[in-house]
Amino acid sequence: MARRALLRGGIAATMSFTLAMGLVPPTIAGAEAATAEAVIPAPTVLRPRTALLSAGPSGFLRYEHARGHLWTSYAGTDAVVDASATDVHTMPDFGAGSDVVARYDDTARTVRLRDMSAGASRTVVLPAGHQYFSTLGWTVVTTTGSSGGADITWHLLDSRDGGSVTQRTVQDVPDGIIVTFETNDPLGDAHGQVVRYRTADGGHTGWLDVDQGRLVPLPHRGSQTDGQVVLTATHLLFWRWEDRAVAIHSRDDLTAAPRTVPLVGDAQLLGMVGGTVVVARYDPSLGRHAYDLPVWRVEALAPDGSTVKTLLARSAGRGVPTPDGGLLVPGGPGPDWDQWGVSLIEATDGGEVTVRRIAEASPQQLQKTVDELTLTQGRLDTLEYDPSIDRRHVFTRDVGVTGSLTVGARLARGAAYDGCAFPVCIRRHPTGDGRTVVSGVTGSPQPHLLEPTQSLPGTPIDSSRTYETVAAASGRFVALRAYADTGTGTPEPAPTGPGGGVLETRVVDLDTRQTVFTTTAGVAAMWGTTLWVRNGNDAVAPIDVLTGQRGAEVWFGRGCLLEDLQAVGRWLLWTCLGSAEGQGVYDTVTKANLTLVSGSGWSPAKLGDGFVASEVDGQLRVTDVRSGTPVPHTLGEFRSWRPWDVDPYTGTIAHLGADNGIRLVSSGVPVSPLVQLDAAVAPSARIKGTTGHWKPKWWLSKPAASWTLVITNPATGATVSTISGGLARGLVTTSWNGQDRLRRPVADGAYSWTLTATPADGKGAVLTRSGTLDLRNECHIGGRLRKAVGCS
C-alpha cells in the first residue's frame, strides 16, 4: 500500500530525524469507543457437479451432488439408485449403452446388474484371478494376468436369466500386451468397447467386440486423451491431432477409410447427432482452462469444420450418446447456474440439430475465499477465489467514511492472471486516490495502472523498461525497481543484476508517466511526496521526490537488522531483527522513539494514523501511540495470518474472520486533521474554448465530505466562478473552462483561487488552500467574445 514497503536485509536501531514533514501535531485525546463495525458475509457460488455415467433406451444414469446416483427417464423422472454414492467416474464402469446399471463390490468381488426399465436384477461373481474391467449391457468384462506381463487378456462373463453366467475369452488378442485402464471416456455400449493397450512398439487402440467375442485393431494409436475419442450408436470418432481433423468411422466396418471434419483450436470432442459433429470449445470469459470446469461452449460443426450454431453457452464434462442417436450433455443456455441441467441434443429428419433440457441439476454451494484485501481511503479491494471456475477476481467496495461503516455494492474489476502462482502473481498497491498499481496481471512483474473503475489488466505504466518489483505507491507517484546498465542517484553501493546491471528505483509520476526521481538506494516506504530510502545498512532517510531534497537520516544503530518499515503521516513503524530485536514507533515531529516490543515477542503489525494494529493472543490489539505512551485496547477475535489491512486515512481495520466474512471495525483512534499531501496546480493556463482548461489536483490525508473552489478577480474582489463537489476519497480534482458564472469567457489576467474541503469524519478544521492563476483566454479579446474556431 501507499505507506508500506517491505525492507529486508538492512540494519536498524535508535533514531534521530530532522526533516520537517509539514504536519501539525494532533490534539491528543483518549481512544474513542470502537462502536462502529460492519460484516461482509462470505459470498457463495454454485458449482455444478453433474456427471453423466451411462445411457440406455429408456433413461440415463447420472451423479448429482448430495443426491448420489440417479436414473432419469427421458421424460425427466428421477429414480434414486444410490443416494450415498460419491463416484463420478463415467461409463462403462456402471454399465454402458443399455438400461442395465452395474455396481461392483470390490470386497465381495461381485457385480450387481439392475435393469432400470424392467426392474430385474442379477449378480455376477468374478472368478478367481479375474479383475473387473467394465460392464457392457448384461456382460461383465474382466481381465486376467499380471500388470506388465505377457499373458493379459479379456474375458466376457455373460449373465443369463435364472442367474447362470457363461464365460468367453476374447479372441485375436495379441501376445505381450499391457492393458491400460483408461475408461474415462464414454467408449462402450452393449455391443462392445474401445480399449487401449500397450505392446513393445507403443500404444494401440482396439475394438472389443462383445457380439463376436474378439478384438479388432483400430487404425489409431492408443495415446488419445479424454475428449478425443467418441463412440456413438453408429460411428466411432477420433480427433487426429496430427492433421487437426475428426476421423469418422462407420461401425459397420471400423477398418474402412473414414470421412473427416476439420477441428482446430482448443476444443473437446463430444459426439455426433445425425451427420453433425458436436464439440465443446473453451470460452476464456467463463473461467480458468480446465476440462472439468464449466467453461466450455457447446457447438455444432458444419462439414467444413465451421460452427453452425451454439447449442449450449456453458458446459462441463463429457457428453454421453443415447442408443437412438442422441447426445446427452450437462450444461446450460446461459451463465446462471439455475439454468444448469442435462440437455438432449437430437437431429430432426431434415438434419437440423435441436436441444431440449430434460433434467434439472443440483449444484453444490461453496464459499468464495478472500486471498488478499486492501483498505485505502474507505475503498476496500479484495482478491477473491471462485472455486466454481477456479479463477480469482478483483472487486472494489466503498466503505462509509462519514459515519457508520456502511458497505456499498461490489464492483467487479476483472479476473486475475490464470497462471497466478508464486513468485509471479498479481500484486496490488493502492495509491490513496482511487487508483491501484498492479503487477503480475500478465504473468510478469511489469506494472500496470488501474483507474478507479477500470478493469484488469489496466494500462502499462512504462513499457520502455522491464521492472522487477513495485517498491511503493502513494498519490500520483509509484516507485519501480529495475536493473540499469549503470547506477544513478545516491552513491551508496547497489546490488547488481544480470550482466552487471545496477538495481535502481525510478519514481514515476502516474499522471505524466515521467520519471521524477531515480535512486540506487533501496526504497523502504513512501507517503505523499516523501520517499523513505535506505542509507547504507543501518539507516533510512527521507527524500522529497519533487525537489530531490534529502532530509536528515534516521539512524538505527548497531544490532538492529531492519525487517520492516512503514510510514503514515508523521509516524514510522519499525521492526528489527538481530541482537536488538524489537518493534516500535518513531514520531518524526517530536523525534520520540517508542519501543512497543523488546526482543522476539513481536508479531506482524500494521501502522495507522497514530496507532499500531497487531495480533496478541488471538485478539486484535490496537495500540494508541499519539501521547508517546502506548495505550492498548482489543477489538475481538483476530488472526494475522488471514488477510487484513489498516486504512491509514480513516483508521478503519478490515480483516477476514474464521467464517470467511470480512469484518470492518473502527480502530477507536481518531485520525489527524485534514491536510494536503500533494498538489498539482498549474500557475498559468491558456484556454481556447474546449481546450487548455485549468485542471488542478489536491491529494488529501483523509476523505473530504465536500469541497468548494472559488475563483475571484483580485482587482475587484468579485467572485468569477464557484465549483463544488461532494465526497472526495483522497483526491480533489476539477476543471475550469475560463468562463464566469454566466458562462461568458473571462478576460486575460491574474485570478485568485481558494479551495476549502470539509473532513468527512467531522474531526478537525476545514482545509483551506489558496493561490493565483495567470489566465490567457483566447476566446476573449477586449471584453468581447472572439469569433474563432473552438470558441462558443
PDB file of N, CA and C in Angstrom, residues 667-714:
ATOM      1  N   SER A 667     -10.846   1.656  14.526  1.00  0.00           N
ATOM      2  CA  SER A 667      -9.726   1.487  15.455  1.00  0.00           C
ATOM      3  C   SER A 667     -10.004   2.121  16.804  1.00  0.00           C
ATOM      4  N   GLY A 668     -10.902   3.115  16.848  1.00  0.00           N
ATOM      5  CA  GLY A 668     -11.143   3.857  18.070  1.00  0.00           C
ATOM      6  C   GLY A 668     -10.153   4.977  18.292  1.00  0.00           C
ATOM      7  N   VAL A 669      -9.237   5.183  17.339  1.00  0.00           N
ATOM      8  CA  VAL A 669      -8.239   6.258  17.438  1.00  0.00           C
ATOM      9  C   VAL A 669      -8.538   7.266  16.336  1.00  0.00           C
ATOM     10  N   PRO A 670      -8.906   8.512  16.690  1.00  0.00           N
ATOM     11  CA  PRO A 670      -9.216   9.499  15.655  1.00  0.00           C
ATOM     12  C   PRO A 670      -7.985   9.824  14.821  1.00  0.00           C
ATOM     13  N   VAL A 671      -8.197   9.977  13.510  1.00  0.00           N
ATOM     14  CA  VAL A 671      -7.074  10.315  12.635  1.00  0.00           C
ATOM     15  C   VAL A 671      -6.776  11.808  12.743  1.00  0.00           C
ATOM     16  N   SER A 672      -5.631  12.188  12.219  1.00  0.00           N
ATOM     17  CA  SER A 672      -5.167  13.577  12.302  1.00  0.00           C
ATOM     18  C   SER A 672      -6.058  14.512  11.484  1.00  0.00           C
ATOM     19  N   PRO A 673      -5.941  15.828  11.723  1.00  0.00           N
ATOM     20  CA  PRO A 673      -6.719  16.782  10.932  1.00  0.00           C
ATOM     21  C   PRO A 673      -6.419  16.663   9.441  1.00  0.00           C
ATOM     22  N   LEU A 674      -7.358  17.085   8.635  1.00  0.00           N
ATOM     23  CA  LEU A 674      -7.235  17.032   7.182  1.00  0.00           C
ATOM     24  C   LEU A 674      -6.129  17.967   6.712  1.00  0.00           C
ATOM     25  N   VAL A 675      -5.173  17.390   5.959  1.00  0.00           N
ATOM     26  CA  VAL A 675      -4.084  18.184   5.401  1.00  0.00           C
ATOM     27  C   VAL A 675      -3.879  17.809   3.941  1.00  0.00           C
ATOM     28  N   GLN A 676      -3.160  18.646   3.258  1.00  0.00           N
ATOM     29  CA  GLN A 676      -2.798  18.385   1.866  1.00  0.00           C
ATOM     30  C   GLN A 676      -1.497  17.590   1.834  1.00  0.00           C
ATOM     31  N   LEU A 677      -1.508  16.445   1.135  1.00  0.00           N
ATOM     32  CA  LEU A 677      -0.299  15.638   0.984  1.00  0.00           C
ATOM     33  C   LEU A 677       0.508  16.040  -0.243  1.00  0.00           C
ATOM     34  N   ASP A 678      -0.171  16.509  -1.261  1.00  0.00           N
ATOM     35  CA  ASP A 678       0.479  16.844  -2.522  1.00  0.00           C
ATOM     36  C   ASP A 678      -0.498  17.677  -3.334  1.00  0.00           C
ATOM     37  N   ALA A 679       0.015  18.377  -4.317  1.00  0.00           N
ATOM     38  CA  ALA A 679      -0.848  19.167  -5.193  1.00  0.00           C
ATOM     39  C   ALA A 679      -0.174  19.333  -6.544  1.00  0.00           C
ATOM     40  N   ALA A 680      -1.003  19.351  -7.585  1.00  0.00           N
ATOM     41  CA  ALA A 680      -0.538  19.656  -8.937  1.00  0.00           C
ATOM     42  C   ALA A 680      -1.433  20.769  -9.461  1.00  0.00           C
ATOM     43  N   VAL A 681      -1.036  22.008  -9.173  1.00  0.00           N
ATOM     44  CA  VAL A 681      -1.842  23.182  -9.509  1.00  0.00           C
ATOM     45  C   VAL A 681      -1.009  24.084 -10.412  1.00  0.00           C
ATOM     46  N   ALA A 682      -1.355  24.105 -11.679  1.00  0.00           N
ATOM     47  CA  ALA A 682      -0.601  24.917 -12.629  1.00  0.00           C
ATOM     48  C   ALA A 682      -0.786  26.392 -12.309  1.00  0.00           C
ATOM     49  N   PRO A 683       0.299  27.204 -12.318  1.00  0.00           N
ATOM     50  CA  PRO A 683       0.170  28.632 -12.021  1.00  0.00           C
ATOM     51  C   PRO A 683      -0.378  29.439 -13.185  1.00  0.00           C
ATOM     52  N   SER A 684      -0.479  28.814 -14.354  1.00  0.00           N
ATOM     53  CA  SER A 684      -0.995  29.536 -15.516  1.00  0.00           C
ATOM     54  C   SER A 684      -1.757  28.572 -16.399  1.00  0.00           C
ATOM     55  N   ALA A 685      -2.604  29.129 -17.255  1.00  0.00           N
ATOM     56  CA  ALA A 685      -3.381  28.309 -18.180  1.00  0.00           C
ATOM     57  C   ALA A 685      -3.679  29.127 -19.425  1.00  0.00           C
ATOM     58  N   ARG A 686      -3.691  28.444 -20.553  1.00  0.00           N
ATOM     59  CA  ARG A 686      -4.033  29.074 -21.828  1.00  0.00           C
ATOM     60  C   ARG A 686      -5.256  28.351 -22.371  1.00  0.00           C
ATOM     61  N   ILE A 687      -6.391  29.048 -22.390  1.00  0.00           N
ATOM     62  CA  ILE A 687      -7.663  28.418 -22.698  1.00  0.00           C
ATOM     63  C   ILE A 687      -8.170  28.889 -24.051  1.00  0.00           C
ATOM     64  N   LYS A 688      -8.676  27.885 -24.813  1.00  0.00           N
ATOM     65  CA  LYS A 688      -9.332  28.197 -26.078  1.00  0.00           C
ATOM     66  C   LYS A 688     -10.552  27.301 -26.210  1.00  0.00           C
ATOM     67  N   GLY A 689     -11.681  27.779 -25.803  1.00  0.00           N
ATOM     68  CA  GLY A 689     -12.919  27.010 -25.897  1.00  0.00           C
ATOM     69  C   GLY A 689     -12.859  25.739 -25.072  1.00  0.00           C
ATOM     70  N   THR A 690     -12.867  24.613 -25.776  1.00  0.00           N
ATOM     71  CA  THR A 690     -12.897  23.325 -25.093  1.00  0.00           C
ATOM     72  C   THR A 690     -11.506  22.765 -24.811  1.00  0.00           C
ATOM     73  N   THR A 691     -10.469  23.504 -25.095  1.00  0.00           N
ATOM     74  CA  THR A 691      -9.110  23.005 -24.865  1.00  0.00           C
ATOM     75  C   THR A 691      -8.377  23.900 -23.882  1.00  0.00           C
ATOM     76  N   GLY A 692      -7.321  23.325 -23.259  1.00  0.00           N
ATOM     77  CA  GLY A 692      -6.460  24.099 -22.376  1.00  0.00           C
ATOM     78  C   GLY A 692      -7.065  24.447 -21.041  1.00  0.00           C
ATOM     79  N   HIS A 693      -8.071  23.731 -20.602  1.00  0.00           N
ATOM     80  CA  HIS A 693      -8.703  24.051 -19.329  1.00  0.00           C
ATOM     81  C   HIS A 693      -7.705  23.924 -18.177  1.00  0.00           C
ATOM     82  N   TRP A 694      -7.949  24.717 -17.167  1.00  0.00           N
ATOM     83  CA  TRP A 694      -7.138  24.659 -15.942  1.00  0.00           C
ATOM     84  C   TRP A 694      -7.650  23.480 -15.118  1.00  0.00           C
ATOM     85  N   LYS A 695      -6.760  22.505 -14.817  1.00  0.00           N
ATOM     86  CA  LYS A 695      -7.168  21.266 -14.148  1.00  0.00           C
ATOM     87  C   LYS A 695      -6.312  21.021 -12.910  1.00  0.00           C
ATOM     88  N   PRO A 696      -6.638  21.668 -11.807  1.00  0.00           N
ATOM     89  CA  PRO A 696      -5.847  21.487 -10.580  1.00  0.00           C
ATOM     90  C   PRO A 696      -6.208  20.186  -9.865  1.00  0.00           C
ATOM     91  N   LYS A 697      -5.254  19.691  -9.054  1.00  0.00           N
ATOM     92  CA  LYS A 697      -5.461  18.488  -8.247  1.00  0.00           C
ATOM     93  C   LYS A 697      -4.859  18.696  -6.872  1.00  0.00           C
ATOM     94  N   TRP A 698      -5.564  18.218  -5.849  1.00  0.00           N
ATOM     95  CA  TRP A 698      -5.049  18.236  -4.483  1.00  0.00           C
ATOM     96  C   TRP A 698      -5.237  16.839  -3.875  1.00  0.00           C
ATOM     97  N   TRP A 699      -4.164  16.273  -3.353  1.00  0.00           N
ATOM     98  CA  TRP A 699      -4.232  14.986  -2.671  1.00  0.00           C
ATOM     99  C   TRP A 699      -4.373  15.220  -1.167  1.00  0.00           C
ATOM    100  N   LEU A 700      -5.297  14.502  -0.526  1.00  0.00           N
ATOM    101  CA  LEU A 700      -5.669  14.765   0.862  1.00  0.00           C
ATOM    102  C   LEU A 700      -5.299  13.597   1.770  1.00  0.00           C
ATOM    103  N   SER A 701      -5.117  13.904   3.051  1.00  0.00           N
ATOM    104  CA  SER A 701      -4.696  12.906   4.030  1.00  0.00           C
ATOM    105  C   SER A 701      -5.847  12.045   4.537  1.00  0.00           C
ATOM    106  N   LYS A 702      -7.082  12.420   4.220  1.00  0.00           N
ATOM    107  CA  LYS A 702      -8.242  11.605   4.557  1.00  0.00           C
ATOM    108  C   LYS A 702      -9.425  12.088   3.721  1.00  0.00           C
ATOM    109  N   PRO A 703     -10.511  11.347   3.675  1.00  0.00           N
ATOM    110  CA  PRO A 703     -11.643  11.740   2.835  1.00  0.00           C
ATOM    111  C   PRO A 703     -12.254  13.078   3.261  1.00  0.00           C
ATOM    112  N   ALA A 704     -12.725  13.805   2.265  1.00  0.00           N
ATOM    113  CA  ALA A 704     -13.441  15.060   2.495  1.00  0.00           C
ATOM    114  C   ALA A 704     -14.903  14.852   2.140  1.00  0.00           C
ATOM    115  N   ALA A 705     -15.802  15.348   2.993  1.00  0.00           N
ATOM    116  CA  ALA A 705     -17.233  15.200   2.743  1.00  0.00           C
ATOM    117  C   ALA A 705     -17.683  16.059   1.578  1.00  0.00           C
ATOM    118  N   SER A 706     -17.067  17.229   1.426  1.00  0.00           N
ATOM    119  CA  SER A 706     -17.397  18.132   0.330  1.00  0.00           C
ATOM    120  C   SER A 706     -16.254  19.126   0.165  1.00  0.00           C
ATOM    121  N   TRP A 707     -16.238  19.799  -0.979  1.00  0.00           N
ATOM    122  CA  TRP A 707     -15.197  20.785  -1.245  1.00  0.00           C
ATOM    123  C   TRP A 707     -15.754  21.880  -2.145  1.00  0.00           C
ATOM    124  N   THR A 708     -15.126  23.038  -2.075  1.00  0.00           N
ATOM    125  CA  THR A 708     -15.536  24.177  -2.889  1.00  0.00           C
ATOM    126  C   THR A 708     -14.293  24.910  -3.377  1.00  0.00           C
ATOM    127  N   LEU A 709     -14.274  25.249  -4.657  1.00  0.00           N
ATOM    128  CA  LEU A 709     -13.199  26.038  -5.250  1.00  0.00           C
ATOM    129  C   LEU A 709     -13.794  27.358  -5.738  1.00  0.00           C
ATOM    130  N   VAL A 710     -13.320  28.458  -5.161  1.00  0.00           N
ATOM    131  CA  VAL A 710     -13.816  29.787  -5.517  1.00  0.00           C
ATOM    132  C   VAL A 710     -12.721  30.538  -6.261  1.00  0.00           C
ATOM    133  N   ILE A 711     -13.053  31.072  -7.442  1.00  0.00           N
ATOM    134  CA  ILE A 711     -12.110  31.845  -8.260  1.00  0.00           C
ATOM    135  C   ILE A 711     -12.593  33.295  -8.281  1.00  0.00           C
ATOM    136  N   THR A 712     -11.696  34.194  -7.899  1.00  0.00           N
ATOM    137  CA  THR A 712     -12.062  35.611  -7.793  1.00  0.00           C
ATOM    138  C   THR A 712     -11.136  36.484  -8.621  1.00  0.00           C
ATOM    139  N   ASN A 713     -11.623  37.678  -8.898  1.00  0.00           N
ATOM    140  CA  ASN A 713     -10.823  38.711  -9.562  1.00  0.00           C
ATOM    141  C   ASN A 713     -10.189  39.561  -8.467  1.00  0.00           C
ATOM    142  N   PRO A 714      -8.881  39.474  -8.272  1.00  0.00           N
ATOM    143  CA  PRO A 714      -8.274  40.194  -7.146  1.00  0.00           C
ATOM    144  C   PRO A 714      -8.393  41.708  -7.268  1.00  0.00           C
TER     145      PRO A 714
END
